[in-house]
Coordinates of C-alpha atoms and ligand atoms in Angstrom, one line a residue:
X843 CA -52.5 -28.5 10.6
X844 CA -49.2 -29.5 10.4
X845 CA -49.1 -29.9 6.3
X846 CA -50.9 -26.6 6.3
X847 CA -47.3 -25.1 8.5
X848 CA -45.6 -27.1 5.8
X849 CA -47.3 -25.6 2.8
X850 CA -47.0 -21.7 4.2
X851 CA -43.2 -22.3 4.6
X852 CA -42.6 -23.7 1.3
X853 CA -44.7 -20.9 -0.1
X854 CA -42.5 -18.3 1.8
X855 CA -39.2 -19.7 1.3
X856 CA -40.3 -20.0 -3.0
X857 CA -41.1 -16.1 -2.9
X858 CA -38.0 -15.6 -1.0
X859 CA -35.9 -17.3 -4.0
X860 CA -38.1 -16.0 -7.0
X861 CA -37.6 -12.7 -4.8
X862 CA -33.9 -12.9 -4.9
X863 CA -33.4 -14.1 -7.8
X864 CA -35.6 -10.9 -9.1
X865 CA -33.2 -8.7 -7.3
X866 CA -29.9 -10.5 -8.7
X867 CA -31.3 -10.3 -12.1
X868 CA -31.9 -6.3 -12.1
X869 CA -29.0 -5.7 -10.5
X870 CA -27.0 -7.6 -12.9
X871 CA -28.7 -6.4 -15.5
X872 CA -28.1 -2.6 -14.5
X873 CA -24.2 -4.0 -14.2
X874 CA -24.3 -5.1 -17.7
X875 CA -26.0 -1.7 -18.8
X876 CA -22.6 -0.1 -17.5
X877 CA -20.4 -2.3 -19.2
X878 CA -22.1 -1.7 -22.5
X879 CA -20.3 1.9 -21.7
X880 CA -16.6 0.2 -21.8
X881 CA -14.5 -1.9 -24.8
X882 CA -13.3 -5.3 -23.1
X883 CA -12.6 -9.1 -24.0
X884 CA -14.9 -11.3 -25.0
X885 CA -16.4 -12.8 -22.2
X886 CA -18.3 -16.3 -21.3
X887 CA -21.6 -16.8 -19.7
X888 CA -20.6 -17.6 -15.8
X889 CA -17.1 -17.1 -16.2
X890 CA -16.8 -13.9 -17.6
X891 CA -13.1 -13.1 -18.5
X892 CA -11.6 -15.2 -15.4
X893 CA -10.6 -18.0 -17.4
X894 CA -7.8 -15.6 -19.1
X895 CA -6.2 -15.6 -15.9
X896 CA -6.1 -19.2 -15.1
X897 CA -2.7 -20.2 -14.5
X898 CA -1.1 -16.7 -14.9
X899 CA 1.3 -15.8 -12.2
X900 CA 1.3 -12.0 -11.7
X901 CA 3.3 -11.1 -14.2
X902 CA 0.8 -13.0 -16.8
X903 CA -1.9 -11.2 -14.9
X904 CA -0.5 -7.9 -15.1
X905 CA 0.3 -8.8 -18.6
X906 CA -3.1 -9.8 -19.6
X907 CA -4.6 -6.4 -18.1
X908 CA -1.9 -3.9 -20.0
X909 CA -2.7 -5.6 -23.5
X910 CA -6.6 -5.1 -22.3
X911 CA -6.0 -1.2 -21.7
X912 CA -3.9 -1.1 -24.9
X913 CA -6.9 -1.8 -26.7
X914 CA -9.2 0.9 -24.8
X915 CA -8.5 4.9 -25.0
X916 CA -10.4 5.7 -22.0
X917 CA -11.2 2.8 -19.6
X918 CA -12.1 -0.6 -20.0
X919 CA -14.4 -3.6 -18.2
X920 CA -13.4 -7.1 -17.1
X921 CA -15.4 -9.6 -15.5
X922 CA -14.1 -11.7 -12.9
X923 CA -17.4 -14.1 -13.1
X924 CA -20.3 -12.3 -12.0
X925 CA -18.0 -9.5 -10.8
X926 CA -17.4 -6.5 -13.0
X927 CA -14.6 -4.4 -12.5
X928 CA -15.0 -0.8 -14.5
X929 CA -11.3 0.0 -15.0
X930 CA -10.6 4.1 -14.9
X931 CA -7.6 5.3 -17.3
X932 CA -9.0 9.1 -17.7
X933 CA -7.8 11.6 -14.4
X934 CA -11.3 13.1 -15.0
X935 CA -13.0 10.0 -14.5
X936 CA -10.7 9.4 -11.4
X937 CA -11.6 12.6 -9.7
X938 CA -15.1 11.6 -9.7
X939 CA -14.4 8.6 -7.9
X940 CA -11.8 9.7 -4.8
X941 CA -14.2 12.6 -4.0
X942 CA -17.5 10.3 -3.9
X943 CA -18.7 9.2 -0.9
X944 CA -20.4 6.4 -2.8
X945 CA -16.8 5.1 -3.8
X946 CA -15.6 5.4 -0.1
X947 CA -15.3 1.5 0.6
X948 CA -12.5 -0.9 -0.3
X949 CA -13.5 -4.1 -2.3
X950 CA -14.0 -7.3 -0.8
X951 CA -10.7 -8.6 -1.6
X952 CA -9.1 -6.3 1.4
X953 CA -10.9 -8.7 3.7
X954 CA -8.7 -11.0 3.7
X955 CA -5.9 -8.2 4.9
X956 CA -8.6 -7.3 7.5
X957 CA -8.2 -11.1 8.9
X958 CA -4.4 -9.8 9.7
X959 CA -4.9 -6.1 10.5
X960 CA -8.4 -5.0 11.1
X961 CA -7.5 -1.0 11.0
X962 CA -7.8 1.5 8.4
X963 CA -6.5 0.0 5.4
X964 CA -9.4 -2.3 5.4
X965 CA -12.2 -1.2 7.9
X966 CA -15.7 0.3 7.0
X967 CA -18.3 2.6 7.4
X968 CA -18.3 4.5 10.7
X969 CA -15.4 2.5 11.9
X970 CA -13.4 3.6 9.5
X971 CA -14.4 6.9 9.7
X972 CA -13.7 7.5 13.1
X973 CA -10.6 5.9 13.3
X974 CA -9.0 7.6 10.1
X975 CA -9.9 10.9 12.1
X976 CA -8.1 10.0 15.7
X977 CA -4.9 8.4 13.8
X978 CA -4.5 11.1 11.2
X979 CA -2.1 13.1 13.8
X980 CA 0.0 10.8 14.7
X981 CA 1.1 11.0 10.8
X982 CA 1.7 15.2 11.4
X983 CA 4.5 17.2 11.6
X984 CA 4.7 17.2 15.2
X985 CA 5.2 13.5 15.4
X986 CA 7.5 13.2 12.7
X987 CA 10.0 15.3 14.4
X988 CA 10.0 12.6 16.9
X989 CA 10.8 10.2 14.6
X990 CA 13.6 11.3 12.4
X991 CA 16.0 10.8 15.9
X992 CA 15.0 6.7 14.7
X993 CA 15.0 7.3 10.9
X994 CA 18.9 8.1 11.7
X995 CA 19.8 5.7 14.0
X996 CA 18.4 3.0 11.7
X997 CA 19.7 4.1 8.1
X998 CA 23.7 5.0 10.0
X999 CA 23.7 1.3 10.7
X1000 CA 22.3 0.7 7.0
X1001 CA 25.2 2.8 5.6
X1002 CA 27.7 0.8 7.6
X1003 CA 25.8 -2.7 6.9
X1004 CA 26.2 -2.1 3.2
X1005 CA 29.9 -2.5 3.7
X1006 CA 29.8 -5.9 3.8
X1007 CA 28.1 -6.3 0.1
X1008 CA 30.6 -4.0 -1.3
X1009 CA 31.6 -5.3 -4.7
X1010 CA 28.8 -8.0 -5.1
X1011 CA 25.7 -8.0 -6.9
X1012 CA 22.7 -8.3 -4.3
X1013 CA 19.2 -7.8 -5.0
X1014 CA 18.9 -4.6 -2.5
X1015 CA 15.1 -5.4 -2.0
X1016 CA 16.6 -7.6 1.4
X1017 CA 18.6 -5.1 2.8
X1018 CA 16.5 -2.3 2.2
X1019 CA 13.6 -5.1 4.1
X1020 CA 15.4 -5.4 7.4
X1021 CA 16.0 -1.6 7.8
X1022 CA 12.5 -0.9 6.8
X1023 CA 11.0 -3.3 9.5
X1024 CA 13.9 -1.9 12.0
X1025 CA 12.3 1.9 11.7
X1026 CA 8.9 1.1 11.1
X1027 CA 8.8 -1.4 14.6
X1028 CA 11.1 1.8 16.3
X1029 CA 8.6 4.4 15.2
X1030 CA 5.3 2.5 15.7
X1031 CA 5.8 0.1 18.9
X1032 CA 9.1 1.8 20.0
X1033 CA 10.8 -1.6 20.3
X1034 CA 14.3 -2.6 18.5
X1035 CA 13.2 -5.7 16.4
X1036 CA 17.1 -5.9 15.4
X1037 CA 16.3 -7.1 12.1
X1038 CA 19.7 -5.1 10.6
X1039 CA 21.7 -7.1 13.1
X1040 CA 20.7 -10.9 12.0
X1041 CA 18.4 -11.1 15.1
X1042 CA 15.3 -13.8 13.7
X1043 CA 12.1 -12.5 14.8
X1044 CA 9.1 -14.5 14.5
X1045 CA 7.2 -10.9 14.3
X1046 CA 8.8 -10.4 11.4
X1047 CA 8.6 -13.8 9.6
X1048 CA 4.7 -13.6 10.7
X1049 CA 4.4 -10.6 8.8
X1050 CA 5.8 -12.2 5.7
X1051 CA 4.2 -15.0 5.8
X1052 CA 0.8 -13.8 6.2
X1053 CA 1.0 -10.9 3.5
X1054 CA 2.2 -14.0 1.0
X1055 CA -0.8 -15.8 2.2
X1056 CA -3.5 -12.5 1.5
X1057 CA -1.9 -12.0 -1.7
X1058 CA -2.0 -15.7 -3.1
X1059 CA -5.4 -15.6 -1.8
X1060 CA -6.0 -11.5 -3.8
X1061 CA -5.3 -13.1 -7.0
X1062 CA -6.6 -17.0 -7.3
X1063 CA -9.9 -16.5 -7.4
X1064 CA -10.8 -20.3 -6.2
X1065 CA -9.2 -19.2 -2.5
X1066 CA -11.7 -16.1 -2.5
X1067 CA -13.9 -19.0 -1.3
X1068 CA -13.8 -19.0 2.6
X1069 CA -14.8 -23.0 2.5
X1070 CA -11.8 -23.5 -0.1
X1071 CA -9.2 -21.6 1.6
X1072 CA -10.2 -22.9 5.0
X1073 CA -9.5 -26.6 3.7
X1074 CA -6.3 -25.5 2.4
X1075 CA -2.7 -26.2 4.2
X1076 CA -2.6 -22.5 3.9
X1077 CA -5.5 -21.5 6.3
X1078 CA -3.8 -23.6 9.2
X1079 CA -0.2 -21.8 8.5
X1080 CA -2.1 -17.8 8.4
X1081 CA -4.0 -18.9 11.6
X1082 CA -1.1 -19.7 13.7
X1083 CA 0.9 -16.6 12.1
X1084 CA -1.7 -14.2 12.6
X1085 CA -2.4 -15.5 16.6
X1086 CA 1.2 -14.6 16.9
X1087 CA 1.1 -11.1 15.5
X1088 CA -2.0 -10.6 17.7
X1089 CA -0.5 -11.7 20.8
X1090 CA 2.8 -10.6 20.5
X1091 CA 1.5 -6.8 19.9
X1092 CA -1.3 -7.4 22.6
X1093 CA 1.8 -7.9 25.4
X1094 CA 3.9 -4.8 23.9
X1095 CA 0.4 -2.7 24.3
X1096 CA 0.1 -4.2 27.8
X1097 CA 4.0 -3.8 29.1
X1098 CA 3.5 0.1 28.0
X1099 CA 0.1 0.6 29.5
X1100 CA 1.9 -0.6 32.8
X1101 CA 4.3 1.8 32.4
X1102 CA 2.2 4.3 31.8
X1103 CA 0.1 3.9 34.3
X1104 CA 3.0 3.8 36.7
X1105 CA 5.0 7.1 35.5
X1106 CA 1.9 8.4 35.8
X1107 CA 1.4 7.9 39.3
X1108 CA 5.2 9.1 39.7
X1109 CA 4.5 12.0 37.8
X1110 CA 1.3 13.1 39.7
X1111 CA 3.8 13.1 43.6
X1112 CA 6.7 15.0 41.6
X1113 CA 4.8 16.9 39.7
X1114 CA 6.5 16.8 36.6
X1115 CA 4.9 17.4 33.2
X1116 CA 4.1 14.3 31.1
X1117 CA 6.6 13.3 28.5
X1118 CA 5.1 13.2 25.0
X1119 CA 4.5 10.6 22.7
X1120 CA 7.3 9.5 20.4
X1121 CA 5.3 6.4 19.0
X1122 CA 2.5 6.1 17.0
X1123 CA 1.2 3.3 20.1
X1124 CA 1.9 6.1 22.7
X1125 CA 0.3 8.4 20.7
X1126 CA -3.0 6.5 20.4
X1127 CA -2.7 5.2 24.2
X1128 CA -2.8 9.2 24.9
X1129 CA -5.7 9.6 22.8
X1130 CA -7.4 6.9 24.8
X1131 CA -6.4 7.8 27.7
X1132 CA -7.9 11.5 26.8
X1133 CA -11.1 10.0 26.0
X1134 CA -10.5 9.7 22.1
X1135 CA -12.7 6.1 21.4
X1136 CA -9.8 4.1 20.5
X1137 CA -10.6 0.7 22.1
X1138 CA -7.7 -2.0 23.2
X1139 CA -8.8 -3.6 19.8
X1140 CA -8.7 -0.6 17.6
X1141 CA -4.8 0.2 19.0
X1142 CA -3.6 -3.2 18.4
X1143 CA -4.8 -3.4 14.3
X1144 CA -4.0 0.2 14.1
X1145 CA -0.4 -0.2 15.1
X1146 CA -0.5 -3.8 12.9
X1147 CA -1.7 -1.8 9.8
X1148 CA 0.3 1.0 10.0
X1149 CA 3.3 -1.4 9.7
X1150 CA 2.2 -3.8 7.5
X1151 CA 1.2 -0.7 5.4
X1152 CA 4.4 1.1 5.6
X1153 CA 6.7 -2.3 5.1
X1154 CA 6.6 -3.5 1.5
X1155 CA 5.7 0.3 0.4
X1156 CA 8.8 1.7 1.3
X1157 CA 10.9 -0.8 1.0
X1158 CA 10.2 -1.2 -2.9
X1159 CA 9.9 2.4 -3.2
X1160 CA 13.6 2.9 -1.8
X1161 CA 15.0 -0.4 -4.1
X1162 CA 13.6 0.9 -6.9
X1163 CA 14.8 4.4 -6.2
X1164 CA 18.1 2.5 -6.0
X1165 CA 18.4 0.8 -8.9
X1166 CA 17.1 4.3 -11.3
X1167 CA 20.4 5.9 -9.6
X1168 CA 22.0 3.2 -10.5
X1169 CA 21.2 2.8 -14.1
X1170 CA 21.2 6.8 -14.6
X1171 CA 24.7 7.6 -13.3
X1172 CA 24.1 11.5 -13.8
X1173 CA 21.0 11.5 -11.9
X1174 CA 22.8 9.5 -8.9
X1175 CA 25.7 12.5 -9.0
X1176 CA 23.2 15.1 -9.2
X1177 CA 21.3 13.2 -6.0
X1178 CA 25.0 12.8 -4.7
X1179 CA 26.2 16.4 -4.6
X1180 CA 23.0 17.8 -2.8
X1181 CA 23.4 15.2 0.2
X1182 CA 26.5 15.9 0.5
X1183 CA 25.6 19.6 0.6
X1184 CA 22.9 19.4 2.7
X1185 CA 23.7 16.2 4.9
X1186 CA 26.6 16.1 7.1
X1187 CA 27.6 14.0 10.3
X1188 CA 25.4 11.0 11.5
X1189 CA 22.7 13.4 12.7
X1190 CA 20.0 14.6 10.2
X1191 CA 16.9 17.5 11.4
X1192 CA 13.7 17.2 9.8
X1193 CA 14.7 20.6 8.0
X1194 CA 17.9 18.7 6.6
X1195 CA 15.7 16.1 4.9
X1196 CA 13.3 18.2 3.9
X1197 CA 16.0 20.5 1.6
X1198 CA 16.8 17.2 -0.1
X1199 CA 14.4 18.3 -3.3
X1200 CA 16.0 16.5 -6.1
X1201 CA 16.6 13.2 -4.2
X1202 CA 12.4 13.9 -3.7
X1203 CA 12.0 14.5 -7.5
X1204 CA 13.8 11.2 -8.3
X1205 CA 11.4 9.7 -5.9
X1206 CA 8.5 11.2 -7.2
X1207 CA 9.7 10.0 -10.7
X1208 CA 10.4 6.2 -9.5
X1209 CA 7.1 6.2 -7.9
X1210 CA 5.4 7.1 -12.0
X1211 CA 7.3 4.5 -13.1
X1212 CA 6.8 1.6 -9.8
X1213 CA 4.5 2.8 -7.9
X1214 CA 1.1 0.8 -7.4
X1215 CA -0.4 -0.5 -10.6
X1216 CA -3.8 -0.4 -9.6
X1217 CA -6.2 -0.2 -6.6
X1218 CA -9.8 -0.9 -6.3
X1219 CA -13.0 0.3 -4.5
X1220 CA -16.5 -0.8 -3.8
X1221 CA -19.1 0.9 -5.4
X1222 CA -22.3 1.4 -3.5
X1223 CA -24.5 3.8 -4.9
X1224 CA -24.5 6.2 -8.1
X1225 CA -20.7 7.8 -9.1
X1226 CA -21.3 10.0 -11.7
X1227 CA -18.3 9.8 -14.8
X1228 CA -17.8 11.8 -17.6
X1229 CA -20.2 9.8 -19.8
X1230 CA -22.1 7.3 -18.3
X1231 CA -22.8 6.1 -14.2
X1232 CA -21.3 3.5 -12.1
X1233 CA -23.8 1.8 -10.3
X1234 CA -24.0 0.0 -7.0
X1235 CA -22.3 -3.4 -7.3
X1236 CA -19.5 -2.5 -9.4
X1237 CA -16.1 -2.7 -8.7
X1238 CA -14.2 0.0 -9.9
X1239 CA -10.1 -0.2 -10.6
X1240 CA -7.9 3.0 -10.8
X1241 CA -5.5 1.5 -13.1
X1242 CA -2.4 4.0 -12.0
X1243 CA -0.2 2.3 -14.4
X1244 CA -1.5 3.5 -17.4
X1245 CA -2.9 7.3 -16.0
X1246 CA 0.9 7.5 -15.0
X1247 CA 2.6 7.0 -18.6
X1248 CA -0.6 8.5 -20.7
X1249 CA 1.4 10.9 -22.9
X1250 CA -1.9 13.6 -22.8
X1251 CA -0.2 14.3 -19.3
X1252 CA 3.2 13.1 -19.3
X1253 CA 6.0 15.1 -22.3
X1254 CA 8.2 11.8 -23.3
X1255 CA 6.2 9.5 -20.8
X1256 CA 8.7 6.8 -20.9
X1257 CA 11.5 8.8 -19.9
X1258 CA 12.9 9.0 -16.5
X1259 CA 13.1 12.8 -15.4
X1260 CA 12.7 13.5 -12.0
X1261 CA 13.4 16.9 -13.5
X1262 CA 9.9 16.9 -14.6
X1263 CA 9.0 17.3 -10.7
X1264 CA 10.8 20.5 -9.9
X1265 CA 9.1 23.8 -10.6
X1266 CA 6.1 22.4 -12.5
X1267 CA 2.7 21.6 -11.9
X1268 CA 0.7 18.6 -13.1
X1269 CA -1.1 18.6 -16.1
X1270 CA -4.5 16.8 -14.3
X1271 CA -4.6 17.0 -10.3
X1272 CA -5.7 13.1 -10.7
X1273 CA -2.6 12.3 -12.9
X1274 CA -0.1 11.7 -10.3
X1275 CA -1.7 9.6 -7.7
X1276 CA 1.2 7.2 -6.0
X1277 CA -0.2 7.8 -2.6
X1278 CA -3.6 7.2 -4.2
X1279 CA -6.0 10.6 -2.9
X1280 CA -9.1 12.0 -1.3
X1281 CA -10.0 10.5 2.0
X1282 CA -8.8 7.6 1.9
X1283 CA -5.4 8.8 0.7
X1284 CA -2.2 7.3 2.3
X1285 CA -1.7 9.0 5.7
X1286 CA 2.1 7.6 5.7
X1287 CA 3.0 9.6 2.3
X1288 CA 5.3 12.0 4.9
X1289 CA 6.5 9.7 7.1
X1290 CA 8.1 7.1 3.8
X1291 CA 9.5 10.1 2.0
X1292 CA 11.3 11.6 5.1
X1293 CA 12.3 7.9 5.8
X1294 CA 13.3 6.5 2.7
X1295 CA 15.1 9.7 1.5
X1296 CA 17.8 9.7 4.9
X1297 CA 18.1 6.4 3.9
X1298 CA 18.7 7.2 0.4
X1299 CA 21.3 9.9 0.9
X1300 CA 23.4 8.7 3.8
X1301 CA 24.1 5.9 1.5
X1302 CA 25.0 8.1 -1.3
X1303 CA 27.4 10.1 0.8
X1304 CA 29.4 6.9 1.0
X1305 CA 28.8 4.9 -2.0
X1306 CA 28.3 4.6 -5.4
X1307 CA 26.0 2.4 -7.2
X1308 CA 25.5 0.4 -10.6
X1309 CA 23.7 -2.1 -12.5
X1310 CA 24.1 -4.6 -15.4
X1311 CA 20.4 -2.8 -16.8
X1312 CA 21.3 -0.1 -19.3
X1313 CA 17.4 1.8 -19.6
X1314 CA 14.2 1.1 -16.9
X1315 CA 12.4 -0.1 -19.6
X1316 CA 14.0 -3.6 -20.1
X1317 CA 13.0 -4.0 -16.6
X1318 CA 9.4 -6.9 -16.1
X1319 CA 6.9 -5.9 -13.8
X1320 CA 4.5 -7.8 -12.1
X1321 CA 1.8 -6.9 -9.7
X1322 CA 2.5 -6.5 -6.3
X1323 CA 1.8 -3.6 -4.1
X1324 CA 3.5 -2.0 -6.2
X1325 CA 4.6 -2.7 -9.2
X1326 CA 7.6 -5.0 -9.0
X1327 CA 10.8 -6.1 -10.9
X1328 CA 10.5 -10.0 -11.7
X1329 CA 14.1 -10.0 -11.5
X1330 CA 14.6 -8.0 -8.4
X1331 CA 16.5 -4.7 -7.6
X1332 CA 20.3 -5.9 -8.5
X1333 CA 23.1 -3.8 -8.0
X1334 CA 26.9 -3.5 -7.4
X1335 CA 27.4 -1.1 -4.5
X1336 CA 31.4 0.4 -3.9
X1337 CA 32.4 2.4 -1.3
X1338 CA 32.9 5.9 -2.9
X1339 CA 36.7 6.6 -1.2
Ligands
LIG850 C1 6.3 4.8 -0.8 C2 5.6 4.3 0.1 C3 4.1 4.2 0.1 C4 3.3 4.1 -1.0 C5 3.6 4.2 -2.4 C6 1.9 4.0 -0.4 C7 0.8 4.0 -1.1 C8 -0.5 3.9 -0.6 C9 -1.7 3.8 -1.4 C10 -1.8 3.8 -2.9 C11 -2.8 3.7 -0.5 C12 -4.2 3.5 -0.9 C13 -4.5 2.0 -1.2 C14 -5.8 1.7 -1.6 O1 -6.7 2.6 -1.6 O2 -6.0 0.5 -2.0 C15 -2.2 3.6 0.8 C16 -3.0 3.5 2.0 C17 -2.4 3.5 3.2 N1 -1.1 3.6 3.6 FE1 0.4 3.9 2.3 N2 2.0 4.0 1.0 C18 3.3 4.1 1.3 C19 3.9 4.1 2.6 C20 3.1 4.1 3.7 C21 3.7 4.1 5.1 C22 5.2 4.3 5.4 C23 2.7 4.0 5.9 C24 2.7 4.0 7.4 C25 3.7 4.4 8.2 C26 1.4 3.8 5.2 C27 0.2 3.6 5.7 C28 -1.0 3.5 4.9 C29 -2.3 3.3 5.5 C30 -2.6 3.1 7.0 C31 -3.2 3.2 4.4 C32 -4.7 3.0 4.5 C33 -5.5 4.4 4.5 C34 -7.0 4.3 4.5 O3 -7.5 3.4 3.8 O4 -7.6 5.1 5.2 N3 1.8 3.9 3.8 N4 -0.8 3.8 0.7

């Protein structure tokens, strides 16, 4: 009886392996029917390409993939073991995949951001869905106005904190960090982190820490083990960083529920209206409070994301907006004249900022040139392409880089004209795509160009800047969130007067 219980399981856990095994050969086999559609390295059996990247740092990675495309006119296919990744390079091709709900999902590799922040950026399915719907307005218009009074108060003390460089070369990057942090913690938790005056926060340092730790994890494939990077010194030092992140938001969340709860109970004998939000955590406390289904969980990794989003974003963004104003003194005059024009006093309007248009077009044309190199979805059922199918399985790259120099929709590609922005449209809607698009778009796109561009030109109403660099292009990238100078963002910054 009891070898006869024996024999059925064996039997049943056999078909269950010859079953899977069955299923993980046709679905490999339909992934390398796809890939016979795209040129790519030679690869080996198990390893695929991976070993190329073995000891690269990222800007050998980055490296590696560029020479790759090089070699392709219209997309290209990597495997990363039994991974393949189907990289787009054709706007066409592109469109096909932001407006497909089968190409909705982020790979697996945001998973290990979702250990930090479990909001949008990473979430699935009908999570995500409903969520991307209730935060959406606290990105609008509305909002913003209530948070250009912070966008001020943080870049005057910028402008004044630059002072104390004047006349050295820094690498901007850490200045531009602490006012970046400073706005972002104002405008999301509506607390003063003090990061522009020297005060250490551990929130901060957690931050850093932990996106070091997701990255490093992103892009060496033996830590995209769970087991590996669990018996790493790493996983102890995320751990303790992310608990603090987590806590220390949870008690912000719960000191302004209190307070809520109380002005609400003064509001009700005075009858006075309610005051409205002017933070993105007030904001989605009000939509709870409405009956919007934002949990206690949702608004903590909300609020985390939309910072940790926001954070190294802009803050690259506005260095490297920097340093092309520094190395094209004309464009920086032109930028110059219209601040000073438009901007006067410590006290911008949303209107004000918005009139800055070339200081937007040189934006717009740092973000071609630096913006992100790449990002990557999950495909899970049929996208249809131009000339063949991605199937489900595959991991498809928008390689940004390369769609954003292509000379087929770019006149002199490798030249920097923010000109090139003003007055004309683009030559493919899916050629220009810093803030990548479709639904899962970048909700913040408003928020970092109002922010970064006060910034910008309250700094150019007092200073001037230059650089040793002579042209952008002796400038090395390397992957990051965006694509970032190995050597930094240096610069010499004067007082203009
Ligand atoms: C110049 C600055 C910025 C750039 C270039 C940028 C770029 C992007 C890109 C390319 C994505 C899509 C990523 C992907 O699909 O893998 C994204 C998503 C996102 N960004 Fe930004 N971003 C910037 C600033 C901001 C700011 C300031 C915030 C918040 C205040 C923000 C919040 C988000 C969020 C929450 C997502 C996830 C959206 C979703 O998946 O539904 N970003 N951003």
């Amino acid at each position: 009886m009891m070898l006869q219980g024996m024999e059925s399981l064996l039997i049943a856990s056999s078909l269950m392996i010859v079953g899977f095994l069955i299923f993980h050969k046709i679905r490999r086999r339909k992934l390398e029917k796809l890939a016979e559609h795209f040129p790519g390295p030679r690869t080996l059996p198990l390893f695929g390409n991976a070993l190329m990247f073995l000891g690269k740092d990222m800007y050998g990675c980055f490296e590696i993939i560029r020479d790759v495309a090089r070699n392709s006119n219209s997309g290209f296919r990597i495997w990363f073991g039994q991974d393949l990744h189907v990289y787009l390079t054709d706007p066409k091709d592109v469109e096909n995949v932001m407006t497909n709900p089968n190409a909705i999902e982020k790979d697996h590799v945001y998973d290990y951001f979702r250990m930090v922040a479990d909001g949008i950026f990473s979430s699935r399915g009908k999570r995500w869905w409903k969520n991307r719907k209730l935060v959406n307005p606290a990105f609008g218009t509305k909002q913003l106005e209530h948070y250009v009074a912070t966008f001020n108060k943080h870049s005057n003390i910028f402008a004044e904190r630059v002072r104390d460089h004047c006349g050295e070369t820094i690498n901007v990057l850490n200045l531009i960090n602490a006012v970046t942090i400073d706005v972002l913690c104002e405008s999301v938790l509506g607390i003063e982190i003090g990061a522009q005056s020297g005060k250490a926060s551990k929130f901060v340092q957690s931050i850093g820490v932990c996106l070091d730790i997701v990255f490093k994890r992103i892009f060496n494939i033996h830590f995209h083990s769970d087991i590996v990077f669990k018996l790493s010194p790493e996983s102890k030092i995320f751990n303790e960083h992310v608990k603090y992140l987590h806590s220390f938001t949870s008690q912000i969340i719960s000191k302004a529920k209190a307070e809520r709860q109380k002005m609400k109970e003064r509001d009700r004998k005075n009858g006075e209206l309610k005051a409205p939000p002017t933070n993105f955590m007030e904001k989605f406390l009000t939509i709870q409070e409405e009956g919007g289904e934002l949990t206690d969980y949702d608004i903590l990794h909300e609020v985390l994301t939309i910072i940790i989003s926001g954070f190294d974003t802009s803050a690259m963004t506005a260095s490297a907006v920097m340093l092309m104003l520094a190395i094209y003194p004309d464009i920086q005059e032109k930028a110059r004249r219209e601040a000073e024009e438009i901007l006067s006093g410590n006290s911008a309007s949303l209107e004000d900022i918005n009139r800055l248009v070339y200081l937007e077009a040189v934006t717009k044309e740092t973000l071609r040139l630096f913006g992100p190199p790449l990002f990557l979805r999950k495909i899970k059922g049929d996208v249809p392409l131009e000339n063949c199918t991605l199937v489900e399985g595959c991991t498809t790259v928008v390689f940004v880089y390369d769609i954003h120099k292509n000379p087929k929709f770019w006149d002199s590609p490798e030249e920097f004209m923010p000109e090139r922005f003003i007055g004309n449209s683009l030559k493919h809607r899916y050629c220009y795509l810093p803030f990548s698009s479709g639904p899962r778009n970048c909700p913040g796109q408003r928020f970092a160009n109002v922010s970064m561009k006060l910034i910008l030109a309250n700094l150019l109403r007092h200073y001037k800047l230059s650089t040793h660099i002579t042209d952008w292009s002796q400038i090395k990238m390397k992957l990051d969130v965006l694509q970032k100078p190995v050597d930094g963002y240096p610069l010499k910054i004067e007082p203009l007067r």
